[in-house]
GROMACS .gro file of N, CA, C and O in nm:
model
  324
    1PRO      N    1  -1.994  -0.616   1.430
    1PRO     CA    2  -2.000  -0.471   1.443
    1PRO      C    3  -2.078  -0.407   1.330
    1PRO      O    4  -2.080  -0.459   1.219
    2ARG      N    5  -2.139  -0.298   1.359
    2ARG     CA    6  -2.215  -0.224   1.260
    2ARG      C    7  -2.121  -0.143   1.171
    2ARG      O    8  -2.026  -0.085   1.219
    3PRO      N    9  -2.144  -0.140   1.038
    3PRO     CA   10  -2.053  -0.066   0.950
    3PRO      C   11  -2.052   0.083   0.979
    3PRO      O   12  -2.155   0.143   1.005
    4GLY      N   13  -1.933   0.143   0.973
    4GLY     CA   14  -1.916   0.287   0.981
    4GLY      C   15  -1.888   0.337   0.841
    4GLY      O   16  -1.921   0.271   0.744
    5ARG      N   17  -1.825   0.452   0.828
    5ARG     CA   18  -1.791   0.503   0.696
    5ARG      C   19  -1.643   0.536   0.692
    5ARG      O   20  -1.592   0.599   0.783
    6VAL      N   21  -1.576   0.497   0.588
    6VAL     CA   22  -1.433   0.521   0.575
    6VAL      C   23  -1.413   0.658   0.515
    6VAL      O   24  -1.476   0.693   0.416
    7GLY      N   25  -1.322   0.737   0.573
    7GLY     CA   26  -1.287   0.867   0.516
    7GLY      C   27  -1.216   0.847   0.383
    7GLY      O   28  -1.134   0.757   0.369
    8ARG      N   29  -1.243   0.927   0.284
    8ARG     CA   30  -1.186   0.908   0.151
    8ARG      C   31  -1.057   0.984   0.132
    8ARG      O   32  -0.997   0.979   0.027
    9GLY      N   33  -1.011   1.057   0.228
    9GLY     CA   34  -0.887   1.134   0.212
    9GLY      C   35  -0.919   1.277   0.173
    9GLY      O   36  -1.029   1.326   0.192
   10GLY      N   37  -0.821   1.346   0.120
   10GLY     CA   38  -0.841   1.483   0.077
   10GLY      C   39  -0.858   1.577   0.195
   10GLY      O   40  -0.811   1.552   0.304
   11SER      N   41  -0.927   1.686   0.174
   11SER     CA   42  -0.935   1.791   0.275
   11SER      C   43  -1.010   1.747   0.400
   11SER      O   44  -0.977   1.789   0.510
   12ARG      N   45  -1.109   1.661   0.387
   12ARG     CA   46  -1.186   1.620   0.504
   12ARG      C   47  -1.098   1.547   0.605
   12ARG      O   48  -1.103   1.574   0.723
   13VAL      N   49  -1.015   1.456   0.560
   13VAL     CA   50  -0.930   1.380   0.650
   13VAL      C   51  -0.815   1.466   0.699
   13VAL      O   52  -0.776   1.458   0.814
   14SER      N   53  -0.760   1.552   0.616
   14SER     CA   54  -0.646   1.633   0.658
   14SER      C   55  -0.683   1.733   0.767
   14SER      O   56  -0.597   1.778   0.840
   15ARG      N   57  -0.810   1.768   0.779
   15ARG     CA   58  -0.853   1.860   0.884
   15ARG      C   59  -0.866   1.793   1.021
   15ARG      O   60  -0.879   1.859   1.121
   16LEU      N   61  -0.864   1.660   1.026
   16LEU     CA   62  -0.877   1.590   1.152
   16LEU      C   63  -0.747   1.600   1.231
   16LEU      O   64  -0.639   1.601   1.175
   17ALA      N   65  -0.759   1.606   1.362
   17ALA     CA   66  -0.640   1.607   1.447
   17ALA      C   67  -0.574   1.470   1.441
   17ALA      O   68  -0.637   1.369   1.412
   18ALA      N   69  -0.446   1.466   1.470
   18ALA     CA   70  -0.371   1.340   1.464
   18ALA      C   71  -0.431   1.236   1.558
   18ALA      O   72  -0.425   1.117   1.531
   19GLY      N   73  -0.492   1.276   1.668
   19GLY     CA   74  -0.552   1.183   1.763
   19GLY      C   75  -0.677   1.117   1.708
   19GLY      O   76  -0.720   1.014   1.760
   20ASP      N   77  -0.739   1.173   1.605
   20ASP     CA   78  -0.861   1.116   1.548
   20ASP      C   79  -0.831   1.004   1.447
   20ASP      O   80  -0.921   0.933   1.407
   21LEU      N   81  -0.707   0.992   1.405
   21LEU     CA   82  -0.671   0.890   1.308
   21LEU      C   83  -0.628   0.763   1.380
   21LEU      O   84  -0.566   0.767   1.485
   22ASP      N   85  -0.662   0.649   1.322
   22ASP     CA   86  -0.627   0.519   1.378
   22ASP      C   87  -0.551   0.440   1.273
   22ASP      O   88  -0.578   0.453   1.154
   23GLN      N   89  -0.454   0.363   1.315
   23GLN     CA   90  -0.379   0.279   1.222
   23GLN      C   91  -0.433   0.138   1.226
   23GLN      O   92  -0.478   0.092   1.330
   24GLY      N   93  -0.430   0.071   1.112
   24GLY     CA   94  -0.481  -0.066   1.109
   24GLY      C   95  -0.442  -0.139   0.982
   24GLY      O   96  -0.364  -0.089   0.902
   25TRP      N   97  -0.498  -0.258   0.967
   25TRP     CA   98  -0.474  -0.345   0.854
   25TRP      C   99  -0.607  -0.387   0.793
   25TRP      O  100  -0.704  -0.407   0.865
   26VAL      N  101  -0.611  -0.401   0.661
   26VAL     CA  102  -0.731  -0.451   0.593
   26VAL      C  103  -0.731  -0.603   0.609
   26VAL      O  104  -0.635  -0.671   0.573
   27LEU      N  105  -0.840  -0.656   0.667
   27LEU     CA  106  -0.853  -0.801   0.683
   27LEU      C  107  -0.927  -0.865   0.567
   27LEU      O  108  -0.886  -0.969   0.516
   28HIS      N  109  -1.039  -0.803   0.527
   28HIS     CA  110  -1.127  -0.864   0.428
   28HIS      C  111  -1.211  -0.756   0.364
   28HIS      O  112  -1.240  -0.654   0.426
   29ARG      N  113  -1.250  -0.777   0.241
   29ARG     CA  114  -1.342  -0.684   0.174
   29ARG      C  115  -1.440  -0.763   0.090
   29ARG      O  116  -1.407  -0.871   0.039
   30ARG      N  117  -1.561  -0.712   0.077
   30ARG     CA  118  -1.661  -0.775  -0.009
   30ARG      C  119  -1.748  -0.666  -0.071
   30ARG      O  120  -1.763  -0.558  -0.016
   31ARG      N  121  -1.802  -0.697  -0.187
   31ARG     CA  122  -1.883  -0.599  -0.261
   31ARG      C  123  -2.010  -0.566  -0.184
   31ARG      O  124  -2.069  -0.651  -0.118
   32TYR      N  125  -2.051  -0.441  -0.195
   32TYR     CA  126  -2.174  -0.394  -0.136
   32TYR      C  127  -2.239  -0.300  -0.237
   32TYR      O  128  -2.182  -0.195  -0.271
   33ARG      N  129  -2.351  -0.339  -0.290
   33ARG     CA  130  -2.418  -0.266  -0.397
   33ARG      C  131  -2.329  -0.255  -0.520
   33ARG      O  132  -2.244  -0.339  -0.543
   34GLU      N  133  -2.347  -0.151  -0.601
   34GLU     CA  134  -2.275  -0.145  -0.728
   34GLU      C  135  -2.133  -0.090  -0.717
   34GLU      O  136  -2.042  -0.138  -0.783
   35THR      N  137  -2.113   0.013  -0.636
   35THR     CA  138  -1.982   0.079  -0.635
   35THR      C  139  -1.916   0.083  -0.497
   35THR      O  140  -1.813   0.148  -0.481
   36SER      N  141  -1.971   0.015  -0.400
   36SER     CA  142  -1.917   0.023  -0.265
   36SER      C  143  -1.861  -0.111  -0.217
   36SER      O  144  -1.886  -0.215  -0.277
   37LEU      N  145  -1.786  -0.106  -0.108
   37LEU     CA  146  -1.730  -0.224  -0.045
   37LEU      C  147  -1.760  -0.223   0.103
   37LEU      O  148  -1.767  -0.115   0.164
   38ILE      N  149  -1.777  -0.340   0.163
   38ILE     CA  150  -1.774  -0.352   0.308
   38ILE      C  151  -1.635  -0.407   0.339
   38ILE      O  152  -1.595  -0.511   0.287
   39VAL      N  153  -1.562  -0.332   0.419
   39VAL     CA  154  -1.423  -0.366   0.448
   39VAL      C  155  -1.409  -0.391   0.598
   39VAL      O  156  -1.461  -0.315   0.679
   40GLU      N  157  -1.338  -0.499   0.633
   40GLU     CA  158  -1.310  -0.527   0.774
   40GLU      C  159  -1.165  -0.491   0.802
   40GLU      O  160  -1.075  -0.530   0.729
   41PHE      N  161  -1.144  -0.412   0.907
   41PHE     CA  162  -1.012  -0.367   0.948
   41PHE      C  163  -0.980  -0.421   1.086
   41PHE      O  164  -1.070  -0.443   1.168
   42LEU      N  165  -0.852  -0.437   1.115
   42LEU     CA  166  -0.805  -0.464   1.249
   42LEU      C  167  -0.726  -0.341   1.290
   42LEU      O  168  -0.623  -0.310   1.229
   43THR      N  169  -0.777  -0.266   1.389
   43THR     CA  170  -0.715  -0.140   1.428
   43THR      C  171  -0.656  -0.151   1.568
   43THR      O  172  -0.693  -0.237   1.647
   44ARG      N  173  -0.564  -0.060   1.598
   44ARG     CA  174  -0.500  -0.059   1.729
   44ARG      C  175  -0.597  -0.020   1.839
   44ARG      O  176  -0.599  -0.080   1.945
   45GLU      N  177  -0.675   0.084   1.815
   45GLU     CA  178  -0.762   0.135   1.921
   45GLU      C  179  -0.899   0.069   1.929
   45GLU      O  180  -0.953   0.052   2.036
   46HIS      N  181  -0.958   0.034   1.816
   46HIS     CA  182  -1.095  -0.015   1.814
   46HIS      C  183  -1.107  -0.165   1.786
   46HIS      O  184  -1.218  -0.217   1.779
   47GLY      N  185  -0.997  -0.234   1.766
   47GLY     CA  186  -1.003  -0.378   1.737
   47GLY      C  187  -1.055  -0.403   1.596
   47GLY      O  188  -1.020  -0.332   1.502
   48ARG      N  189  -1.140  -0.503   1.583
   48ARG     CA  190  -1.195  -0.537   1.452
   48ARG      C  191  -1.314  -0.447   1.421
   48ARG      O  192  -1.410  -0.441   1.498
   49VAL      N  193  -1.309  -0.380   1.305
   49VAL     CA  194  -1.412  -0.283   1.267
   49VAL      C  195  -1.456  -0.311   1.124
   49VAL      O  196  -1.372  -0.332   1.036
   50ALA      N  197  -1.586  -0.312   1.100
   50ALA     CA  198  -1.640  -0.321   0.964
   50ALA      C  199  -1.685  -0.182   0.922
   50ALA      O  200  -1.744  -0.108   1.001
   51ALA      N  201  -1.655  -0.145   0.797
   51ALA     CA  202  -1.691  -0.012   0.749
   51ALA      C  203  -1.733  -0.020   0.603
   51ALA      O  204  -1.691  -0.109   0.529
   52VAL      N  205  -1.816   0.075   0.561
   52VAL     CA  206  -1.858   0.085   0.422
   52VAL      C  207  -1.768   0.188   0.353
   52VAL      O  208  -1.757   0.301   0.398
   53ALA      N  209  -1.702   0.146   0.247
   53ALA     CA  210  -1.620   0.236   0.165
   53ALA      C  211  -1.705   0.272   0.043
   53ALA      O  212  -1.708   0.199  -0.056
   54ARG      N  213  -1.774   0.384   0.053
   54ARG     CA  214  -1.866   0.423  -0.054
   54ARG      C  215  -1.790   0.470  -0.177
   54ARG      O  216  -1.696   0.547  -0.168
   55GLY      N  217  -1.831   0.421  -0.292
   55GLY     CA  218  -1.770   0.461  -0.418
   55GLY      C  219  -1.633   0.402  -0.443
   55GLY      O  220  -1.563   0.445  -0.535
   56ALA      N  221  -1.592   0.303  -0.365
   56ALA     CA  222  -1.457   0.247  -0.379
   56ALA      C  223  -1.436   0.174  -0.511
   56ALA      O  224  -1.322   0.158  -0.554
   57LEU      N  225  -1.542   0.132  -0.577
   57LEU     CA  226  -1.527   0.058  -0.703
   57LEU      C  227  -1.555   0.143  -0.826
   57LEU      O  228  -1.561   0.091  -0.938
   58ARG      N  229  -1.569   0.272  -0.809
   58ARG     CA  230  -1.586   0.360  -0.925
   58ARG      C  231  -1.457   0.367  -1.003
   58ARG      O  232  -1.349   0.343  -0.950
   59GLY      N  233  -1.468   0.403  -1.129
   59GLY     CA  234  -1.352   0.404  -1.218
   59GLY      C  235  -1.234   0.486  -1.170
   59GLY      O  236  -1.120   0.445  -1.182
   60ARG      N  237  -1.257   0.603  -1.114
   60ARG     CA  238  -1.147   0.691  -1.074
   60ARG      C  239  -1.113   0.682  -0.926
   60ARG      O  240  -1.036   0.763  -0.876
   61SER      N  241  -1.168   0.589  -0.854
   61SER     CA  242  -1.147   0.581  -0.710
   61SER      C  243  -1.007   0.532  -0.675
   61SER      O  244  -0.961   0.429  -0.723
   62ALA      N  245  -0.942   0.606  -0.588
   62ALA     CA  246  -0.810   0.566  -0.539
   62ALA      C  247  -0.822   0.459  -0.431
   62ALA      O  248  -0.725   0.392  -0.399
   63LEU      N  249  -0.941   0.442  -0.375
   63LEU     CA  250  -0.960   0.345  -0.267
   63LEU      C  251  -0.951   0.200  -0.313
   63LEU      O  252  -0.911   0.113  -0.236
   64ALA      N  253  -0.985   0.171  -0.435
   64ALA     CA  254  -0.989   0.032  -0.482
   64ALA      C  255  -0.852  -0.035  -0.468
   64ALA      O  256  -0.843  -0.149  -0.424
   65GLY      N  257  -0.746   0.034  -0.501
   65GLY     CA  258  -0.613  -0.024  -0.489
   65GLY      C  259  -0.562  -0.029  -0.347
   65GLY      O  260  -0.483  -0.116  -0.311
   66ILE      N  261  -0.605   0.064  -0.264
   66ILE     CA  262  -0.557   0.072  -0.126
   66ILE      C  263  -0.623  -0.033  -0.038
   66ILE      O  264  -0.560  -0.086   0.053
   67LEU      N  265  -0.748  -0.065  -0.065
   67LEU     CA  266  -0.823  -0.153   0.023
   67LEU      C  267  -0.808  -0.301  -0.014
   67LEU      O  268  -0.905  -0.375  -0.021
   68GLN      N  269  -0.686  -0.344  -0.035
   68GLN     CA  270  -0.655  -0.485  -0.060
   68GLN      C  271  -0.623  -0.552   0.073
   68GLN      O  272  -0.566  -0.488   0.162
   69PRO      N  273  -0.655  -0.681   0.089
   69PRO     CA  274  -0.623  -0.750   0.215
   69PRO      C  275  -0.474  -0.742   0.249
   69PRO      O  276  -0.389  -0.741   0.161
   70ALA      N  277  -0.446  -0.735   0.379
   70ALA     CA  278  -0.310  -0.729   0.436
   70ALA      C  279  -0.237  -0.599   0.405
   70ALA      O  280  -0.116  -0.593   0.408
   71THR      N  281  -0.313  -0.492   0.376
   71THR     CA  282  -0.254  -0.361   0.350
   71THR      C  283  -0.264  -0.275   0.475
   71THR      O  284  -0.372  -0.261   0.531
   72PRO      N  285  -0.153  -0.213   0.520
   72PRO     CA  286  -0.163  -0.120   0.633
   72PRO      C  287  -0.228   0.011   0.586
   72PRO      O  288  -0.199   0.059   0.478
   73VAL      N  289  -0.318   0.065   0.666
   73VAL     CA  290  -0.389   0.188   0.630
   73VAL      C  291  -0.402   0.279   0.752
   73VAL      O  292  -0.399   0.235   0.866
   74GLY      N  293  -0.418   0.408   0.725
   74GLY     CA  294  -0.455   0.505   0.826
   74GLY      C  295  -0.603   0.531   0.811
   74GLY      O  296  -0.652   0.553   0.700
   75LEU      N  297  -0.679   0.527   0.920
   75LEU     CA  298  -0.825   0.537   0.912
   75LEU      C  299  -0.878   0.657   0.987
   75LEU      O  300  -0.828   0.693   1.093
   76ALA      N  301  -0.981   0.717   0.930
   76ALA     CA  302  -1.062   0.817   0.998
   76ALA      C  303  -1.205   0.763   0.993
   76ALA      O  304  -1.271   0.774   0.891
   77LEU      N  305  -1.247   0.700   1.100
   77LEU     CA  306  -1.379   0.638   1.104
   77LEU      C  307  -1.481   0.733   1.164
   77LEU      O  308  -1.451   0.807   1.258
   78ARG      N  309  -1.601   0.729   1.110
   78ARG     CA  310  -1.710   0.805   1.167
   78ARG      C  311  -1.838   0.728   1.141
   78ARG      O  312  -1.844   0.641   1.055
   79GLY      N  313  -1.940   0.757   1.217
   79GLY     CA  314  -2.066   0.691   1.195
   79GLY      C  315  -2.122   0.634   1.323
   79GLY      O  316  -2.084   0.672   1.432
   80ARG      N  317  -2.213   0.541   1.309
   80ARG     CA  318  -2.278   0.481   1.424
   80ARG      C  319  -2.186   0.381   1.493
   80ARG      O  320  -2.112   0.312   1.431
   81GLY      N  321  -2.200   0.372   1.620
   81GLY     CA  322  -2.146   0.276   1.703
   81GLY      C  323  -2.017   0.224   1.716
   81GLY      O  324  -1.972   0.140   1.768
   0.00000   0.00000   0.00000
């Protein structure tokens, strides 16, 4: 699958309707460039999805701790395909 973009939380995600959010599990993550990750999720609605978590490895990013393998997450995916 082509990578999408993971919502970072905050006001952008809170404005989404409950139907736009998907629940899933982190399967795998690998580094992408200097501060980003490519993360593979297993979701209820979309199955296996790869997404780019931009800025997840920056010093103040809350995503680095959340995107560990076998962690349940709520997702707001957007992007291509």
